[in-house]
GROMACS .gro file of C-alpha atoms in nm:
model
  176
    1UNK     CA    1   0.127  -2.691   6.296
    2UNK     CA    2  -0.046  -2.915   6.060
    3UNK     CA    3   0.197  -2.800   5.782
    4UNK     CA    4   0.512  -2.878   5.989
    5UNK     CA    5   0.377  -3.222   6.042
    6UNK     CA    6   0.239  -3.319   5.730
    7UNK     CA    7   0.363  -3.070   5.459
    8UNK     CA    8   0.137  -2.851   5.250
    9UNK     CA    9  -0.001  -3.095   4.995
   10UNK     CA   10  -0.089  -3.350   5.283
   11UNK     CA   11  -0.307  -3.122   5.465
   12UNK     CA   12  -0.659  -3.058   5.367
   13UNK     CA   13  -0.910  -2.734   5.432
   14UNK     CA   14  -1.129  -2.987   5.590
   15UNK     CA   15  -0.839  -3.082   5.834
   16UNK     CA   16  -0.741  -2.740   5.909
   17UNK     CA   17  -1.109  -2.639   5.989
   18UNK     CA   18  -1.164  -2.934   6.200
   19UNK     CA   19  -0.870  -2.830   6.404
   20UNK     CA   20  -1.025  -2.505   6.485
   21UNK     CA   21  -1.362  -2.645   6.523
   22UNK     CA   22  -1.506  -2.469   6.218
   23UNK     CA   23  -1.683  -2.583   5.878
   24UNK     CA   24  -1.508  -2.558   5.567
   25UNK     CA   25  -1.718  -2.276   5.469
   26UNK     CA   26  -1.590  -2.075   5.732
   27UNK     CA   27  -1.238  -2.104   5.578
   28UNK     CA   28  -1.339  -1.892   5.284
   29UNK     CA   29  -1.463  -1.590   5.503
   30UNK     CA   30  -1.080  -1.549   5.588
   31UNK     CA   31  -0.859  -1.692   5.282
   32UNK     CA   32  -0.899  -1.706   4.927
   33UNK     CA   33  -0.730  -2.048   4.911
   34UNK     CA   34  -0.502  -2.301   5.117
   35UNK     CA   35  -0.192  -2.110   4.940
   36UNK     CA   36  -0.283  -1.788   5.115
   37UNK     CA   37  -0.323  -1.965   5.450
   38UNK     CA   38   0.029  -2.129   5.392
   39UNK     CA   39   0.166  -1.785   5.367
   40UNK     CA   40  -0.005  -1.662   5.652
   41UNK     CA   41   0.102  -1.947   5.872
   42UNK     CA   42   0.465  -1.911   5.771
   43UNK     CA   43   0.457  -1.531   5.836
   44UNK     CA   44   0.278  -1.563   6.160
   45UNK     CA   45   0.572  -1.782   6.295
   46UNK     CA   46   0.806  -1.496   6.340
   47UNK     CA   47   0.579  -1.311   6.601
   48UNK     CA   48   0.390  -1.632   6.739
   49UNK     CA   49   0.586  -1.947   6.799
   50UNK     CA   50   0.919  -1.799   6.681
   51UNK     CA   51   0.883  -1.517   6.945
   52UNK     CA   52   0.821  -1.761   7.228
   53UNK     CA   53   1.093  -1.986   7.105
   54UNK     CA   54   1.333  -1.673   7.103
   55UNK     CA   55   1.231  -1.563   7.462
   56UNK     CA   56   1.280  -1.922   7.585
   57UNK     CA   57   1.620  -1.933   7.440
   58UNK     CA   58   1.722  -1.592   7.585
   59UNK     CA   59   1.744  -1.436   7.242
   60UNK     CA   60   1.723  -1.056   7.242
   61UNK     CA   61   1.710  -0.952   6.862
   62UNK     CA   62   1.747  -0.579   6.952
   63UNK     CA   63   1.979  -0.553   7.229
   64UNK     CA   64   2.152  -0.907   7.289
   65UNK     CA   65   2.497  -0.859   7.113
   66UNK     CA   66   2.720  -1.158   7.087
   67UNK     CA   67   2.521  -1.336   7.361
   68UNK     CA   68   2.207  -1.331   7.140
   69UNK     CA   69   2.393  -1.480   6.839
   70UNK     CA   70   2.524  -1.769   7.086
   71UNK     CA   71   2.184  -1.816   7.226
   72UNK     CA   72   2.022  -1.812   6.855
   73UNK     CA   73   2.284  -2.053   6.735
   74UNK     CA   74   2.256  -2.294   7.059
   75UNK     CA   75   1.880  -2.305   7.046
   76UNK     CA   76   1.828  -2.308   6.682
   77UNK     CA   77   2.052  -2.609   6.637
   78UNK     CA   78   1.947  -2.785   6.961
   79UNK     CA   79   1.815  -3.146   6.974
   80UNK     CA   80   1.498  -2.975   7.135
   81UNK     CA   81   1.437  -2.776   6.833
   82UNK     CA   82   1.495  -3.075   6.617
   83UNK     CA   83   1.267  -3.268   6.799
   84UNK     CA   84   0.987  -3.002   6.821
   85UNK     CA   85   0.806  -3.104   6.484
   86UNK     CA   86   0.507  -2.894   6.520
   87UNK     CA   87   0.665  -2.606   6.664
   88UNK     CA   88   0.978  -2.591   6.464
   89UNK     CA   89   1.060  -2.299   6.233
   90UNK     CA   90   0.893  -2.349   5.898
   91UNK     CA   91   1.244  -2.282   5.720
   92UNK     CA   92   1.340  -2.644   5.855
   93UNK     CA   93   1.004  -2.808   5.797
   94UNK     CA   94   0.886  -2.664   5.470
   95UNK     CA   95   1.184  -2.567   5.234
   96UNK     CA   96   1.063  -2.798   4.955
   97UNK     CA   97   0.702  -2.713   5.000
   98UNK     CA   98   0.779  -2.352   5.003
   99UNK     CA   99   0.997  -2.386   4.697
  100UNK     CA  100   0.699  -2.517   4.481
  101UNK     CA  101   0.437  -2.281   4.662
  102UNK     CA  102   0.309  -1.958   4.533
  103UNK     CA  103   0.490  -1.609   4.523
  104UNK     CA  104   0.306  -1.510   4.835
  105UNK     CA  105   0.413  -1.809   5.038
  106UNK     CA  106   0.780  -1.759   4.906
  107UNK     CA  107   0.758  -1.416   5.030
  108UNK     CA  108   0.672  -1.509   5.377
  109UNK     CA  109   0.954  -1.748   5.390
  110UNK     CA  110   1.184  -1.479   5.276
  111UNK     CA  111   1.046  -1.266   5.545
  112UNK     CA  112   1.157  -1.548   5.804
  113UNK     CA  113   1.526  -1.546   5.643
  114UNK     CA  114   1.545  -1.189   5.662
  115UNK     CA  115   1.455  -1.162   6.009
  116UNK     CA  116   1.689  -1.436   6.112
  117UNK     CA  117   1.988  -1.262   5.900
  118UNK     CA  118   1.896  -0.928   6.049
  119UNK     CA  119   1.928  -1.078   6.421
  120UNK     CA  120   2.270  -1.214   6.329
  121UNK     CA  121   2.369  -0.915   6.145
  122UNK     CA  122   2.276  -0.668   6.427
  123UNK     CA  123   2.425  -0.889   6.694
  124UNK     CA  124   2.767  -0.995   6.560
  125UNK     CA  125   3.059  -0.871   6.771
  126UNK     CA  126   3.137  -0.510   6.680
  127UNK     CA  127   3.472  -0.596   6.538
  128UNK     CA  128   3.319  -0.857   6.310
  129UNK     CA  129   3.406  -0.791   5.928
  130UNK     CA  130   3.145  -0.847   5.655
  131UNK     CA  131   2.843  -0.866   5.886
  132UNK     CA  132   2.588  -0.908   5.628
  133UNK     CA  133   2.759  -1.200   5.433
  134UNK     CA  134   2.851  -1.353   5.787
  135UNK     CA  135   2.463  -1.326   5.899
  136UNK     CA  136   2.349  -1.503   5.560
  137UNK     CA  137   2.597  -1.758   5.620
  138UNK     CA  138   2.523  -1.822   5.965
  139UNK     CA  139   2.125  -1.852   5.867
  140UNK     CA  140   2.229  -2.099   5.592
  141UNK     CA  141   2.429  -2.297   5.842
  142UNK     CA  142   2.176  -2.316   6.097
  143UNK     CA  143   1.885  -2.395   5.866
  144UNK     CA  144   2.079  -2.625   5.640
  145UNK     CA  145   2.215  -2.835   5.946
  146UNK     CA  146   1.882  -2.870   6.085
  147UNK     CA  147   1.715  -2.979   5.733
  148UNK     CA  148   1.966  -3.241   5.685
  149UNK     CA  149   1.953  -3.348   6.051
  150UNK     CA  150   1.576  -3.380   5.989
  151UNK     CA  151   1.616  -3.600   5.682
  152UNK     CA  152   1.888  -3.857   5.820
  153UNK     CA  153   1.749  -4.172   5.980
  154UNK     CA  154   2.062  -4.250   6.138
  155UNK     CA  155   2.039  -4.060   6.455
  156UNK     CA  156   2.425  -4.063   6.537
  157UNK     CA  157   2.501  -3.904   6.176
  158UNK     CA  158   2.200  -3.665   6.225
  159UNK     CA  159   2.332  -3.558   6.565
  160UNK     CA  160   2.684  -3.538   6.431
  161UNK     CA  161   2.576  -3.301   6.128
  162UNK     CA  162   2.375  -3.085   6.368
  163UNK     CA  163   2.669  -3.038   6.599
  164UNK     CA  164   2.912  -2.974   6.314
  165UNK     CA  165   2.697  -2.696   6.182
  166UNK     CA  166   2.674  -2.564   6.542
  167UNK     CA  167   3.043  -2.562   6.630
  168UNK     CA  168   3.116  -2.432   6.281
  169UNK     CA  169   2.874  -2.145   6.328
  170UNK     CA  170   3.016  -2.043   6.680
  171UNK     CA  171   3.363  -2.028   6.519
  172UNK     CA  172   3.251  -1.835   6.200
  173UNK     CA  173   3.064  -1.592   6.421
  174UNK     CA  174   3.379  -1.528   6.630
  175UNK     CA  175   3.232  -1.638   6.937
  176UNK     CA  176   3.480  -1.941   7.017
   0.00000   0.00000   0.00000
């Protein structure tokens, strides 16, 4: 995804259209502006690349139970996910861009966060306390751990941050 690789402001409509083999004029048959496309790209991750990623990681959002929480934490905080610049979750790649974006794009980002929190909340161990708060904290650990890891040039420190977030998330979820 061009937005993941380059950021919102560094992607032009011409680049987007060249990537799909169409002219600039065709863009406006589908979107009012780049912001609308950006919001759609963020939202589409959930059932596009995100679904593929969840399936590959063995994440069953509906009926997976604690094994799904484990798989989600393991996969989300993996080195493979960190290295997948174009395919990674927009919550990792685009938080600063989304914070400065339109309400529509911010709503799309909120949809991703709610989906992640829902997945955790509905699959935590049955005896888990404060499931909603735990799910939100797990989401913050996963996304925050990856955002920090992406920004740190020192690969050793970046890996240490990512693994610390992973290990704490596993303990916090009651899976250790």
